[in-house]
Structure formats: structure tokens, C-alpha cells
Amino acid sequence: MSELTAPTGRTPGSGLDADALQQLAGKHQTGYRSVGVMVYDILRDAILNGTLPPGQKLRQETLAESIGVSRLPVRSALIQLEADGLVEFHERRGAVVKSLSADVAREVYDIRTLLEVEALRRSMAEMTPERLERLRALGRTADAEEEGADFVDARTEFYAELYDAARRPVHWEMIEQLRLKVGRYVLGWRLVDGAEHGHSHEELIAAVEGGDVEHAVGVLRSHLEHVRDAVLELLDRESAPAPARR
């Protein structure tokens, strides 16, 4: 693969922070068999860490130039990111980083709560010592990760094990699709502080290990409500008009 090159600074007229995008490209420069996979990972990370914020226009030629690749893998990556729920295409504006409304966020968490509570009940009915041990290890890993793609992957592995995704792939897929609808607001950010987030995992694992279904369901509901409220607070702050300059 040829060396990646890109201009520095914010690209005029695009609102794109080319410096930050180039730093991500440098991190992903080696170890890939496919340019397409590399470009997808770069853009996914950029959305998850806020380098490409909600509403950001994603011009294929500008992204390709910043990353140092042709437009084709950028186009393919954007299509995949649309399927992931992180990007949306508009007829006139083209591709943009997906935004989220408060009403949609509330609905997503209402439905997620129904699905995840049922998934937890079914999973606990068939819990094994081996799966509990994996949950403990995955919970420690998720709590140790910071914001960004690594945090997303660790959290996903934890809940896939918790809900027994291997045995209930359709149920898990529905949960994942809803999770993706909230985009970077949850995927790559810790919206509750580290102590609370870690405590939530520990308390949930302890309830599952003790076989206390109702307590485990209560912990899960509480966690989803905390994250929902943090998402709504974030959306409210971002929608507030900027203070007038004096």
C-alpha cells in the first residue's frame, strides 16, 4: 500500500478538520489487507470520536484527498457506514454524519429497554459458569477502555455475551440496530462517569451471578435510563443557541 499523504489544517469550505483526519489515517496506515477496510475504520473512528461531528458533510473527494486514497473506497465505506446507522444520504446534500433528535432518542431507548430486558431474562435462564467468567473478563476490559472505537468494541462484546447473542442472533441484531441509531452520542462516548459506568457492570454481573432476575433487570433498566437522560441532556445542550457576542 502506498504511503498516505494529505494536506494539513481545516479544508477550506468543507468544515473538515484535515489534521485530525490525517492523524487517524496515520494510525491505520499499516496492517490492512484492504484499502476499503482501512478507509471504513478511519471514517468510523472519526465519527465516534467527534472528528466528524453530526451534520458534517462528507464530500467523497475531500475525504479521499485527506486520507490519501481514491474516491472508490471512500464511497464504499460511506455506504457501509450508512448501513451501520452512522451516516445518512440526502438527495441534495449528499452524505452527512447522522444527527439525532430528542424524540427519536426517547423512542429508541423505550424499544431497547423492552428488547434488552427480555434478552437478559432469557439469557439468565440458561447462564453457565463459563459464560459468567467471560462476562467478568469482558466487563473489566470494557471498563478499562476509554472513549472511541476500542470502547465501542469492548462494550459490544460484553453485551453480546450477556444477551447470549450466539444463540439468539436475530434478537441481538435488533438490539444492535437500535444501538447504532443513536450514533456517536452513545457508541464512542462515556455519557456517565467512569465510576458509575464501572459500578453498573459490576452490579449487573453480581445480580446475574446470584440468579436474581428482577434485581438484574432493575440494574439494566437503571443503566439504560441514565444513558438515555445523558443523551437527551447532550442533545439539549447542542441545540441551544450560542450566546450572543458582545
CSV table of N, CA, C and O in Angstrom, one decimal, residues 7-125:
chain,number,residue,atom,x,y,z
A,7,PRO,N,-3.1,17.0,3.0
A,7,PRO,CA,-2.9,18.4,3.4
A,7,PRO,C,-3.2,18.5,4.9
A,7,PRO,O,-3.9,17.7,5.5
A,8,THR,N,-2.7,19.6,5.5
A,8,THR,CA,-2.9,19.8,6.9
A,8,THR,C,-3.8,21.0,7.1
A,8,THR,O,-4.0,21.8,6.2
A,9,GLY,N,-4.4,21.0,8.2
A,9,GLY,CA,-5.4,22.1,8.5
A,9,GLY,C,-6.8,21.8,8.1
A,9,GLY,O,-7.1,20.8,7.5
A,10,ARG,N,-7.7,22.7,8.5
A,10,ARG,CA,-9.1,22.6,8.1
A,10,ARG,C,-9.3,22.9,6.6
A,10,ARG,O,-8.9,24.0,6.1
A,11,THR,N,-9.9,22.0,5.9
A,11,THR,CA,-10.1,22.2,4.4
A,11,THR,C,-11.0,23.3,4.2
A,11,THR,O,-12.1,23.3,4.7
A,12,PRO,N,-10.6,24.3,3.4
A,12,PRO,CA,-11.4,25.5,3.2
A,12,PRO,C,-12.8,25.1,2.6
A,12,PRO,O,-12.9,24.3,1.6
A,13,GLY,N,-13.8,25.7,3.2
A,13,GLY,CA,-15.2,25.5,2.6
A,13,GLY,C,-15.9,24.2,3.0
A,13,GLY,O,-17.0,24.0,2.7
A,14,SER,N,-15.1,23.3,3.6
A,14,SER,CA,-15.7,22.0,3.9
A,14,SER,C,-16.0,21.8,5.4
A,14,SER,O,-16.8,20.9,5.8
A,15,GLY,N,-15.4,22.6,6.3
A,15,GLY,CA,-15.6,22.4,7.7
A,15,GLY,C,-14.9,21.1,8.2
A,15,GLY,O,-15.0,20.7,9.3
A,16,LEU,N,-14.1,20.5,7.3
A,16,LEU,CA,-13.4,19.3,7.7
A,16,LEU,C,-12.0,19.5,8.3
A,16,LEU,O,-11.2,20.3,7.8
A,17,ASP,N,-11.8,18.9,9.5
A,17,ASP,CA,-10.5,19.1,10.1
A,17,ASP,C,-9.5,18.0,9.6
A,17,ASP,O,-9.5,16.9,10.0
A,18,ALA,N,-8.8,18.5,8.5
A,18,ALA,CA,-7.9,17.5,7.8
A,18,ALA,C,-6.8,17.1,8.7
A,18,ALA,O,-6.3,15.9,8.6
A,19,ASP,N,-6.3,17.9,9.6
A,19,ASP,CA,-5.2,17.5,10.5
A,19,ASP,C,-5.7,16.3,11.4
A,19,ASP,O,-4.9,15.3,11.5
A,20,ALA,N,-6.9,16.4,12.0
A,20,ALA,CA,-7.3,15.3,12.8
A,20,ALA,C,-7.6,14.0,12.0
A,20,ALA,O,-7.3,12.9,12.5
A,21,LEU,N,-8.1,14.2,10.8
A,21,LEU,CA,-8.4,13.0,10.0
A,21,LEU,C,-7.1,12.4,9.5
A,21,LEU,O,-7.0,11.2,9.5
A,22,GLN,N,-6.1,13.2,9.2
A,22,GLN,CA,-4.8,12.7,8.8
A,22,GLN,C,-4.1,11.9,10.0
A,22,GLN,O,-3.5,10.9,9.8
A,23,GLN,N,-4.3,12.4,11.2
A,23,GLN,CA,-3.8,11.6,12.4
A,23,GLN,C,-4.4,10.2,12.5
A,23,GLN,O,-3.7,9.3,12.8
A,24,LEU,N,-5.7,10.2,12.3
A,24,LEU,CA,-6.4,8.9,12.3
A,24,LEU,C,-5.9,8.0,11.1
A,24,LEU,O,-5.7,6.8,11.3
A,25,ALA,N,-5.7,8.6,10.0
A,25,ALA,CA,-5.2,7.8,8.8
A,25,ALA,C,-3.8,7.3,9.1
A,25,ALA,O,-3.5,6.1,8.8
A,26,GLY,N,-2.9,8.0,9.8
A,26,GLY,CA,-1.6,7.6,10.2
A,26,GLY,C,-1.7,6.4,11.1
A,26,GLY,O,-0.9,5.4,11.0
A,27,LYS,N,-2.7,6.4,12.1
A,27,LYS,CA,-2.8,5.3,13.0
A,27,LYS,C,-3.2,4.0,12.3
A,27,LYS,O,-2.9,2.9,12.7
A,28,HIS,N,-4.0,4.1,11.2
A,28,HIS,CA,-4.5,3.0,10.5
A,28,HIS,C,-3.7,2.6,9.2
A,28,HIS,O,-4.1,1.8,8.4
A,29,GLN,N,-2.5,3.2,9.1
A,29,GLN,CA,-1.8,3.1,7.8
A,29,GLN,C,-1.3,1.7,7.5
A,29,GLN,O,-1.1,1.3,6.4
A,30,THR,N,-0.9,0.9,8.6
A,30,THR,CA,-0.4,-0.4,8.3
A,30,THR,C,-1.3,-1.5,8.9
A,30,THR,O,-2.2,-1.3,9.7
A,31,GLY,N,-1.0,-2.7,8.4
A,31,GLY,CA,-1.7,-3.9,8.9
A,31,GLY,C,-3.0,-4.2,8.3
A,31,GLY,O,-3.8,-5.1,8.8
A,32,TYR,N,-3.3,-3.6,7.2
A,32,TYR,CA,-4.6,-3.9,6.5
A,32,TYR,C,-4.4,-4.6,5.1
A,32,TYR,O,-3.5,-4.3,4.4
A,33,ARG,N,-5.2,-5.6,4.9
A,33,ARG,CA,-5.2,-6.3,3.6
A,33,ARG,C,-5.9,-5.5,2.5
A,33,ARG,O,-5.7,-5.7,1.4
A,34,SER,N,-6.9,-4.7,3.0
A,34,SER,CA,-7.7,-4.0,2.0
A,34,SER,C,-7.8,-2.5,2.3
A,34,SER,O,-7.9,-2.1,3.5
A,35,VAL,N,-7.6,-1.7,1.3
A,35,VAL,CA,-7.7,-0.2,1.4
A,35,VAL,C,-9.2,0.1,1.9
A,35,VAL,O,-9.4,1.0,2.7
A,36,GLY,N,-10.2,-0.6,1.4
A,36,GLY,CA,-11.5,-0.3,1.7
A,36,GLY,C,-11.8,-0.5,3.2
A,36,GLY,O,-12.5,0.3,3.8
A,37,VAL,N,-11.3,-1.5,3.8
A,37,VAL,CA,-11.4,-1.8,5.3
A,37,VAL,C,-10.7,-0.7,6.0
A,37,VAL,O,-11.3,-0.2,7.1
A,38,MET,N,-9.6,-0.3,5.6
A,38,MET,CA,-8.8,0.8,6.3
A,38,MET,C,-9.6,2.1,6.3
A,38,MET,O,-9.8,2.8,7.3
A,39,VAL,N,-10.1,2.5,5.1
A,39,VAL,CA,-10.9,3.7,5.0
A,39,VAL,C,-12.1,3.7,5.9
A,39,VAL,O,-12.5,4.6,6.5
A,40,TYR,N,-12.8,2.5,5.9
A,40,TYR,CA,-14.0,2.4,6.7
A,40,TYR,C,-13.6,2.6,8.2
A,40,TYR,O,-14.3,3.3,8.9
A,41,ASP,N,-12.5,2.0,8.7
A,41,ASP,CA,-12.1,2.1,10.1
A,41,ASP,C,-11.8,3.6,10.4
A,41,ASP,O,-12.1,4.1,11.5
A,42,ILE,N,-11.1,4.3,9.5
A,42,ILE,CA,-10.7,5.6,9.7
A,42,ILE,C,-11.9,6.5,9.8
A,42,ILE,O,-12.1,7.3,10.8
A,43,LEU,N,-12.9,6.4,8.9
A,43,LEU,CA,-14.1,7.2,9.0
A,43,LEU,C,-15.0,6.9,10.2
A,43,LEU,O,-15.6,7.7,10.8
A,44,ARG,N,-15.1,5.6,10.5
A,44,ARG,CA,-15.8,5.2,11.7
A,44,ARG,C,-15.2,5.8,12.9
A,44,ARG,O,-15.9,6.3,13.8
A,45,ASP,N,-13.9,5.7,13.1
A,45,ASP,CA,-13.2,6.3,14.3
A,45,ASP,C,-13.5,7.8,14.3
A,45,ASP,O,-13.7,8.3,15.4
A,46,ALA,N,-13.4,8.4,13.2
A,46,ALA,CA,-13.6,9.9,13.1
A,46,ALA,C,-15.0,10.3,13.5
A,46,ALA,O,-15.1,11.3,14.2
A,47,ILE,N,-16.0,9.5,13.2
A,47,ILE,CA,-17.3,9.8,13.7
A,47,ILE,C,-17.5,9.5,15.2
A,47,ILE,O,-18.1,10.3,15.9
A,48,LEU,N,-16.9,8.4,15.6
A,48,LEU,CA,-17.1,8.0,17.0
A,48,LEU,C,-16.4,9.0,18.0
A,48,LEU,O,-16.8,9.2,19.1
A,49,ASN,N,-15.3,9.5,17.5
A,49,ASN,CA,-14.5,10.4,18.5
A,49,ASN,C,-14.9,11.9,18.2
A,49,ASN,O,-14.3,12.8,18.9
A,50,GLY,N,-15.8,12.2,17.3
A,50,GLY,CA,-16.2,13.6,17.1
A,50,GLY,C,-15.4,14.4,16.1
A,50,GLY,O,-15.7,15.5,15.9
A,51,THR,N,-14.4,13.8,15.5
A,51,THR,CA,-13.7,14.5,14.5
A,51,THR,C,-14.6,14.9,13.3
A,51,THR,O,-14.5,15.9,12.8
A,52,LEU,N,-15.5,13.9,13.0
A,52,LEU,CA,-16.6,14.2,12.1
A,52,LEU,C,-17.9,14.3,12.9
A,52,LEU,O,-18.5,13.3,13.2
A,53,PRO,N,-18.3,15.5,13.2
A,53,PRO,CA,-19.5,15.7,14.1
A,53,PRO,C,-20.8,15.5,13.4
A,53,PRO,O,-20.9,15.5,12.1
A,54,PRO,N,-21.9,15.3,14.1
A,54,PRO,CA,-23.2,15.2,13.5
A,54,PRO,C,-23.5,16.4,12.6
A,54,PRO,O,-23.2,17.5,12.9
A,55,GLY,N,-24.1,16.1,11.4
A,55,GLY,CA,-24.4,17.1,10.4
A,55,GLY,C,-23.2,17.4,9.5
A,55,GLY,O,-23.4,18.1,8.5
A,56,GLN,N,-22.0,16.9,9.8
A,56,GLN,CA,-20.8,17.2,8.9
A,56,GLN,C,-21.1,16.6,7.5
A,56,GLN,O,-21.4,15.4,7.3
A,57,LYS,N,-20.9,17.4,6.5
A,57,LYS,CA,-21.0,17.0,5.1
A,57,LYS,C,-19.8,16.1,4.8
A,57,LYS,O,-18.6,16.4,5.2
A,58,LEU,N,-20.0,15.0,4.1
A,58,LEU,CA,-18.9,14.0,3.8
A,58,LEU,C,-18.7,14.0,2.3
A,58,LEU,O,-19.2,13.1,1.6
A,59,ARG,N,-17.9,15.0,1.8
A,59,ARG,CA,-17.7,15.0,0.4
A,59,ARG,C,-16.6,14.0,0.1
A,59,ARG,O,-15.5,14.0,0.6
A,60,GLN,N,-16.9,13.1,-0.9
A,60,GLN,CA,-16.0,12.0,-1.1
A,60,GLN,C,-14.6,12.4,-1.6
A,60,GLN,O,-13.6,11.9,-1.2
A,61,GLU,N,-14.6,13.4,-2.5
A,61,GLU,CA,-13.3,13.9,-3.0
A,61,GLU,C,-12.4,14.5,-1.9
A,61,GLU,O,-11.2,14.3,-1.8
A,62,THR,N,-13.1,15.2,-0.9
A,62,THR,CA,-12.3,15.8,0.2
A,62,THR,C,-11.8,14.8,1.1
A,62,THR,O,-10.6,14.8,1.6
A,63,LEU,N,-12.6,13.8,1.5
A,63,LEU,CA,-12.2,12.7,2.3
A,63,LEU,C,-11.1,11.9,1.7
A,63,LEU,O,-10.1,11.6,2.4
A,64,ALA,N,-11.2,11.6,0.4
A,64,ALA,CA,-10.2,10.8,-0.3
A,64,ALA,C,-8.9,11.5,-0.3
A,64,ALA,O,-7.8,10.9,0.0
A,65,GLU,N,-8.9,12.9,-0.5
A,65,GLU,CA,-7.7,13.6,-0.5
A,65,GLU,C,-7.1,13.7,0.9
A,65,GLU,O,-5.8,13.5,1.0
A,66,SER,N,-7.9,13.9,1.9
A,66,SER,CA,-7.4,13.9,3.2
A,66,SER,C,-6.7,12.6,3.7
A,66,SER,O,-5.7,12.6,4.4
A,67,ILE,N,-7.4,11.5,3.3
A,67,ILE,CA,-6.9,10.2,3.8
A,67,ILE,C,-5.7,9.7,2.9
A,67,ILE,O,-4.8,9.0,3.3
A,68,GLY,N,-5.7,10.1,1.6
A,68,GLY,CA,-4.7,9.7,0.7
A,68,GLY,C,-5.0,8.5,-0.1
A,68,GLY,O,-4.2,7.7,-0.4
A,69,VAL,N,-6.3,8.4,-0.5
A,69,VAL,CA,-6.8,7.3,-1.3
A,69,VAL,C,-7.7,7.8,-2.5
A,69,VAL,O,-7.9,9.0,-2.6
A,70,SER,N,-8.2,6.9,-3.3
A,70,SER,CA,-9.1,7.2,-4.3
A,70,SER,C,-10.5,7.4,-3.8
A,70,SER,O,-10.8,7.0,-2.6
A,71,ARG,N,-11.4,7.8,-4.6
A,71,ARG,CA,-12.8,8.0,-4.1
A,71,ARG,C,-13.6,6.7,-4.0
A,71,ARG,O,-14.5,6.7,-3.2
A,72,LEU,N,-13.2,5.7,-4.7
A,72,LEU,CA,-14.0,4.4,-4.7
A,72,LEU,C,-14.1,3.8,-3.3
A,72,LEU,O,-15.2,3.5,-2.8
A,73,PRO,N,-12.9,3.6,-2.6
A,73,PRO,CA,-13.1,3.0,-1.2
A,73,PRO,C,-13.8,4.0,-0.2
A,73,PRO,O,-14.4,3.5,0.7
A,74,VAL,N,-13.7,5.3,-0.5
A,74,VAL,CA,-14.5,6.2,0.4
A,74,VAL,C,-15.9,6.0,0.2
A,74,VAL,O,-16.7,6.0,1.1
A,75,ARG,N,-16.4,5.9,-1.1
A,75,ARG,CA,-17.8,5.7,-1.4
A,75,ARG,C,-18.3,4.4,-0.8
A,75,ARG,O,-19.3,4.3,-0.2
A,76,SER,N,-17.5,3.3,-0.9
A,76,SER,CA,-17.9,2.0,-0.3
A,76,SER,C,-18.0,2.1,1.2
A,76,SER,O,-18.9,1.6,1.8
A,77,ALA,N,-17.0,2.8,1.8
A,77,ALA,CA,-17.1,3.0,3.3
A,77,ALA,C,-18.3,3.8,3.7
A,77,ALA,O,-18.9,3.4,4.7
A,78,LEU,N,-18.6,4.8,3.0
A,78,LEU,CA,-19.8,5.6,3.4
A,78,LEU,C,-21.1,4.8,3.3
A,78,LEU,O,-22.0,4.9,4.1
A,79,ILE,N,-21.2,3.9,2.3
A,79,ILE,CA,-22.4,3.1,2.1
A,79,ILE,C,-22.5,2.1,3.3
A,79,ILE,O,-23.5,1.9,3.9
A,80,GLN,N,-21.3,1.6,3.7
A,80,GLN,CA,-21.3,0.7,4.9
A,80,GLN,C,-21.7,1.4,6.2
A,80,GLN,O,-22.4,0.9,7.0
A,81,LEU,N,-21.2,2.6,6.3
A,81,LEU,CA,-21.5,3.4,7.5
A,81,LEU,C,-22.9,3.8,7.5
A,81,LEU,O,-23.5,4.0,8.6
A,82,GLU,N,-23.5,4.0,6.3
A,82,GLU,CA,-25.0,4.2,6.3
A,82,GLU,C,-25.7,3.0,6.9
A,82,GLU,O,-26.7,3.2,7.6
A,83,ALA,N,-25.3,1.8,6.5
A,83,ALA,CA,-25.9,0.6,7.0
A,83,ALA,C,-25.7,0.5,8.5
A,83,ALA,O,-26.6,-0.1,9.2
A,84,ASP,N,-24.6,1.0,9.0
A,84,ASP,CA,-24.3,1.0,10.4
A,84,ASP,C,-25.1,2.0,11.2
A,84,ASP,O,-25.1,2.0,12.4
A,85,GLY,N,-25.8,2.9,10.5
A,85,GLY,CA,-26.6,3.9,11.2
A,85,GLY,C,-25.8,5.2,11.6
A,85,GLY,O,-26.2,6.0,12.3
A,86,LEU,N,-24.5,5.3,11.1
A,86,LEU,CA,-23.7,6.4,11.4
A,86,LEU,C,-23.7,7.6,10.4
A,86,LEU,O,-23.3,8.7,10.6
A,87,VAL,N,-24.1,7.2,9.1
A,87,VAL,CA,-24.1,8.2,8.0
A,87,VAL,C,-25.5,8.1,7.4
A,87,VAL,O,-26.1,7.0,7.3
A,88,GLU,N,-25.9,9.2,6.8
A,88,GLU,CA,-27.2,9.2,6.0
A,88,GLU,C,-26.9,10.0,4.7
A,88,GLU,O,-26.2,10.9,4.7
A,89,PHE,N,-27.6,9.5,3.7
A,89,PHE,CA,-27.5,10.2,2.4
A,89,PHE,C,-28.7,11.0,2.1
A,89,PHE,O,-29.9,10.6,2.3
A,90,HIS,N,-28.5,12.3,1.6
A,90,HIS,CA,-29.6,13.2,1.2
A,90,HIS,C,-29.5,13.4,-0.3
A,90,HIS,O,-28.4,13.5,-0.8
A,91,GLU,N,-30.6,13.6,-0.9
A,91,GLU,CA,-30.6,13.8,-2.3
A,91,GLU,C,-29.8,15.0,-2.8
A,91,GLU,O,-29.1,14.9,-3.8
A,92,ARG,N,-29.9,16.1,-2.0
A,92,ARG,CA,-29.2,17.3,-2.5
A,92,ARG,C,-27.9,17.5,-1.7
A,92,ARG,O,-26.9,18.0,-2.3
A,93,ARG,N,-27.8,17.1,-0.4
A,93,ARG,CA,-26.7,17.4,0.4
A,93,ARG,C,-25.6,16.3,0.3
A,93,ARG,O,-24.5,16.5,0.7
A,94,GLY,N,-26.0,15.1,-0.2
A,94,GLY,CA,-25.1,14.0,-0.3
A,94,GLY,C,-25.0,13.3,1.1
A,94,GLY,O,-25.9,13.3,1.8
A,95,ALA,N,-23.8,12.8,1.4
A,95,ALA,CA,-23.6,12.0,2.6
A,95,ALA,C,-23.3,13.0,3.8
A,95,ALA,O,-22.5,13.9,3.6
A,96,VAL,N,-23.9,12.8,4.9
A,96,VAL,CA,-23.6,13.6,6.1
A,96,VAL,C,-23.6,12.6,7.3
A,96,VAL,O,-24.2,11.5,7.3
A,97,VAL,N,-22.8,13.1,8.4
A,97,VAL,CA,-22.8,12.3,9.6
A,97,VAL,C,-24.2,12.4,10.2
A,97,VAL,O,-24.8,13.5,10.3
A,98,LYS,N,-24.8,11.3,10.6
A,98,LYS,CA,-26.2,11.3,11.1
A,98,LYS,C,-26.4,12.0,12.4
A,98,LYS,O,-25.6,12.0,13.3
A,99,SER,N,-27.4,12.8,12.4
A,99,SER,CA,-27.8,13.5,13.6
A,99,SER,C,-29.0,12.8,14.3
A,99,SER,O,-29.5,11.9,13.8
A,100,LEU,N,-29.3,13.2,15.5
A,100,LEU,CA,-30.3,12.5,16.3
A,100,LEU,C,-31.2,13.6,17.0
A,100,LEU,O,-30.7,14.6,17.5
A,101,SER,N,-32.5,13.3,16.9
A,101,SER,CA,-33.5,14.2,17.6
A,101,SER,C,-33.8,13.6,19.0
A,101,SER,O,-33.7,12.4,19.2
A,102,ALA,N,-34.3,14.5,19.8
A,102,ALA,CA,-34.7,14.0,21.2
A,102,ALA,C,-35.8,13.0,21.1
A,102,ALA,O,-35.8,12.0,21.9
A,103,ASP,N,-36.8,13.2,20.2
A,103,ASP,CA,-37.9,12.3,20.1
A,103,ASP,C,-37.5,10.9,19.7
A,103,ASP,O,-37.9,9.9,20.2
A,104,VAL,N,-36.6,10.9,18.7
A,104,VAL,CA,-36.1,9.6,18.2
A,104,VAL,C,-35.3,8.9,19.3
A,104,VAL,O,-35.4,7.7,19.5
A,105,ALA,N,-34.5,9.7,20.1
A,105,ALA,CA,-33.7,9.1,21.2
A,105,ALA,C,-34.6,8.4,22.2
A,105,ALA,O,-34.3,7.3,22.7
A,106,ARG,N,-35.6,9.1,22.6
A,106,ARG,CA,-36.6,8.5,23.6
A,106,ARG,C,-37.2,7.2,23.1
A,106,ARG,O,-37.3,6.3,23.8
A,107,GLU,N,-37.6,7.3,21.8
A,107,GLU,CA,-38.2,6.1,21.2
A,107,GLU,C,-37.3,4.9,21.2
A,107,GLU,O,-37.6,3.8,21.5
A,108,VAL,N,-36.0,5.2,20.8
A,108,VAL,CA,-35.0,4.2,20.7
A,108,VAL,C,-34.8,3.5,22.0
A,108,VAL,O,-34.8,2.3,22.2
A,109,TYR,N,-34.7,4.3,23.1
A,109,TYR,CA,-34.4,3.7,24.4
A,109,TYR,C,-35.7,3.0,25.0
A,109,TYR,O,-35.5,2.0,25.7
A,110,ASP,N,-36.9,3.5,24.6
A,110,ASP,CA,-38.0,2.7,25.1
A,110,ASP,C,-38.0,1.3,24.5
A,110,ASP,O,-38.3,0.3,25.2
A,111,ILE,N,-37.7,1.2,23.2
A,111,ILE,CA,-37.7,-0.1,22.5
A,111,ILE,C,-36.6,-0.9,22.9
A,111,ILE,O,-36.7,-2.1,23.1
A,112,ARG,N,-35.4,-0.3,23.1
A,112,ARG,CA,-34.2,-1.0,23.6
A,112,ARG,C,-34.5,-1.6,24.9
A,112,ARG,O,-34.1,-2.8,25.2
A,113,THR,N,-35.1,-0.9,25.8
A,113,THR,CA,-35.4,-1.4,27.1
A,113,THR,C,-36.3,-2.7,27.1
A,113,THR,O,-36.0,-3.7,27.7
A,114,LEU,N,-37.3,-2.7,26.2
A,114,LEU,CA,-38.1,-3.9,26.1
A,114,LEU,C,-37.3,-5.0,25.6
A,114,LEU,O,-37.4,-6.2,26.1
A,115,LEU,N,-36.5,-4.8,24.5
A,115,LEU,CA,-35.8,-5.9,23.9
A,115,LEU,C,-34.7,-6.4,24.8
A,115,LEU,O,-34.4,-7.6,25.0
A,116,GLU,N,-34.0,-5.5,25.5
A,116,GLU,CA,-32.8,-5.9,26.3
A,116,GLU,C,-33.2,-6.6,27.6
A,116,GLU,O,-32.6,-7.5,28.1
A,117,VAL,N,-34.3,-6.1,28.2
A,117,VAL,CA,-34.8,-6.8,29.4
A,117,VAL,C,-35.2,-8.2,29.1
A,117,VAL,O,-34.9,-9.2,29.8
A,118,GLU,N,-35.9,-8.4,27.9
A,118,GLU,CA,-36.3,-9.8,27.6
A,118,GLU,C,-35.1,-10.6,27.2
A,118,GLU,O,-35.0,-11.8,27.6
A,119,ALA,N,-34.1,-10.0,26.6
A,119,ALA,CA,-32.9,-10.8,26.3
A,119,ALA,C,-32.2,-11.2,27.5
A,119,ALA,O,-31.6,-12.3,27.6
A,120,LEU,N,-32.1,-10.3,28.5
A,120,LEU,CA,-31.5,-10.6,29.8
A,120,LEU,C,-32.2,-11.8,30.5
A,120,LEU,O,-31.6,-12.7,31.1
A,121,ARG,N,-33.5,-11.7,30.6
A,121,ARG,CA,-34.3,-12.8,31.2
A,121,ARG,C,-34.0,-14.1,30.6
A,121,ARG,O,-33.8,-15.1,31.3
A,122,ARG,N,-34.0,-14.2,29.3
A,122,ARG,CA,-33.8,-15.5,28.6
A,122,ARG,C,-32.4,-15.9,28.8
A,122,ARG,O,-32.1,-17.1,29.0
A,123,SER,N,-31.4,-15.0,28.8
A,123,SER,CA,-30.0,-15.4,28.9
A,123,SER,C,-29.8,-15.9,30.3
A,123,SER,O,-29.1,-16.9,30.5
A,124,MET,N,-30.3,-15.3,31.3
A,124,MET,CA,-30.1,-15.7,32.7
A,124,MET,C,-30.7,-17.1,33.0
A,124,MET,O,-30.2,-17.9,33.8
A,125,ALA,N,-31.8,-17.5,32.3
A,125,ALA,CA,-32.4,-18.8,32.5
A,125,ALA,C,-31.5,-19.9,32.0
A,125,ALA,O,-31.6,-21.1,32.4
